[in-house]
Short mmCIF file of C-alpha atoms in Angstrom, two decimals:
data_model
loop_
_atom_site.label_atom_id
_atom_site.label_comp_id
_atom_site.label_asym_id
_atom_site.label_seq_id
_atom_site.Cartn_x
_atom_site.Cartn_y
_atom_site.Cartn_z
CA MET A 1 30.19 -48.46 53.48
CA LYS A 2 31.35 -47.19 49.94
CA TYR A 3 33.59 -49.49 48.10
CA PRO A 4 36.19 -48.10 45.40
CA VAL A 5 34.89 -48.69 41.80
CA THR A 6 36.99 -49.24 38.71
CA PRO A 7 37.53 -46.39 36.43
CA ASP A 8 35.36 -47.88 33.65
CA GLY A 9 32.71 -48.39 36.44
CA ARG A 10 32.29 -52.30 35.89
CA TYR A 11 33.53 -53.06 39.09
CA PHE A 12 33.66 -52.17 42.80
CA VAL A 13 36.56 -53.73 44.76
CA HIS A 14 36.09 -55.59 48.35
CA LYS A 15 38.86 -57.21 50.08
CA GLU A 16 41.17 -56.93 47.03
CA ARG A 17 38.24 -59.00 44.70
CA LEU A 18 36.60 -57.46 41.83
CA TRP A 19 32.80 -57.62 42.12
CA ARG A 20 30.24 -56.68 39.16
CA CYS A 21 28.58 -53.69 39.65
CA THR A 22 24.85 -53.20 38.99
CA ASN A 23 23.75 -52.26 35.14
CA PRO A 24 23.78 -48.79 35.27
CA SER A 25 21.29 -48.49 32.03
CA LEU A 26 18.64 -50.11 34.49
CA GLY A 27 15.90 -47.25 35.40
CA GLU A 28 15.74 -46.59 39.00
CA GLU A 29 12.36 -48.19 39.50
CA THR A 30 13.47 -51.51 37.96
CA ARG A 31 16.84 -51.64 39.83
CA GLN A 32 14.97 -51.13 43.23
CA ARG A 33 12.64 -53.91 42.29
CA LEU A 34 15.28 -56.18 41.35
CA VAL A 35 17.03 -55.47 44.60
CA ASN A 36 14.01 -56.04 46.91
CA GLN A 37 13.57 -59.11 45.14
CA LEU A 38 17.36 -60.00 45.76
CA MET A 39 16.98 -59.19 49.27
CA THR A 40 13.77 -61.27 49.87
CA ALA A 41 15.37 -64.31 48.08
CA ARG A 42 18.49 -64.04 50.55
CA ARG A 43 16.06 -63.82 53.44
CA GLU A 44 14.54 -66.94 51.76
CA VAL A 45 17.71 -68.77 51.90
CA ALA A 46 18.66 -67.60 55.51
CA VAL A 47 15.01 -69.12 56.61
CA ALA A 48 15.74 -72.58 54.72
CA LYS A 49 18.94 -72.93 56.10
CA ARG A 50 17.72 -72.73 59.53
CA ALA A 51 15.04 -75.35 58.73
CA SER A 52 17.90 -77.47 57.13
CA ASP A 53 15.64 -77.48 53.93
CA GLU A 54 17.67 -78.18 51.09
CA ALA A 55 14.54 -77.94 48.46
CA SER A 56 13.99 -74.71 49.98
CA ILE A 57 17.33 -73.55 49.92
CA ALA A 58 18.13 -74.76 46.33
CA ALA A 59 14.82 -72.72 45.37
CA ALA A 60 15.80 -69.76 46.96
CA ARG A 61 19.53 -69.53 45.82
CA GLU A 62 17.94 -69.95 42.41
CA LYS A 63 15.80 -66.51 42.93
CA VAL A 64 18.92 -64.92 44.41
CA HIS A 65 21.02 -65.88 41.10
CA ALA A 66 18.03 -64.91 38.94
CA ALA A 67 17.84 -61.33 40.63
CA LYS A 68 21.66 -60.89 40.38
CA VAL A 69 21.42 -61.73 36.53
CA ALA A 70 18.59 -59.27 36.21
CA LEU A 71 20.84 -56.60 37.67
CA GLY A 72 23.83 -57.33 35.64
CA GLU A 73 25.86 -58.66 38.42
CA ARG A 74 25.95 -62.24 36.97
CA GLY A 75 25.49 -63.68 33.51
CA PRO A 76 26.42 -61.89 30.30
CA THR A 77 28.10 -58.74 30.73
CA TRP A 78 26.40 -55.43 30.31
CA TRP A 79 29.08 -53.75 28.56
CA ASN A 80 30.29 -54.35 24.90
CA ASP A 81 33.24 -56.87 25.30
CA ASP A 82 32.91 -59.99 27.13
CA THR A 83 35.88 -59.77 29.42
CA ASP A 84 34.58 -60.32 32.81
CA TYR A 85 36.85 -60.20 35.92
CA ASN A 86 34.24 -60.69 38.23
CA ARG A 87 35.39 -62.33 41.61
CA HIS A 88 39.17 -62.30 40.41
CA LEU A 89 41.69 -60.96 42.74
CA ILE A 90 42.62 -57.23 41.42
CA LYS A 91 46.30 -58.03 41.37
CA ASN A 92 45.78 -60.66 38.76
CA THR A 93 43.60 -58.46 36.45
CA PRO A 94 44.37 -55.28 34.18
CA TYR A 95 43.15 -53.24 37.02
CA ALA A 96 46.28 -54.03 39.12
CA ASP A 97 48.26 -50.71 38.36
CA TRP A 98 45.24 -48.43 38.93
CA TRP A 99 44.45 -50.40 42.16
CA ALA A 100 48.06 -50.06 43.05
CA ALA A 101 48.41 -46.45 42.28
CA ARG A 102 45.18 -44.98 43.73
CA ASP A 103 44.89 -42.84 46.75
CA GLY A 104 43.76 -44.56 49.66
#
């Protein structure tokens, strides 16, 4: 499924909430390596949860976080200013008018 992306390319919108996009300056090989690490870490979280292993859950979640930071989806912004509306409802951001006026 393709989610709408803000005009500046910083966020995609899911359920009227903004989520940071991957840093577009990452090379394709680097991006894919990081996505693979992220997916592996998410599987590790699921396995640890099924085992009710709190230490393993925490370790796997750290790996998820590290991959998301490396992808630019968390941590310092990959754009020039520090404004970050990640996880905000779109109606409460400067993107509200764009969202309301879009087609579809």
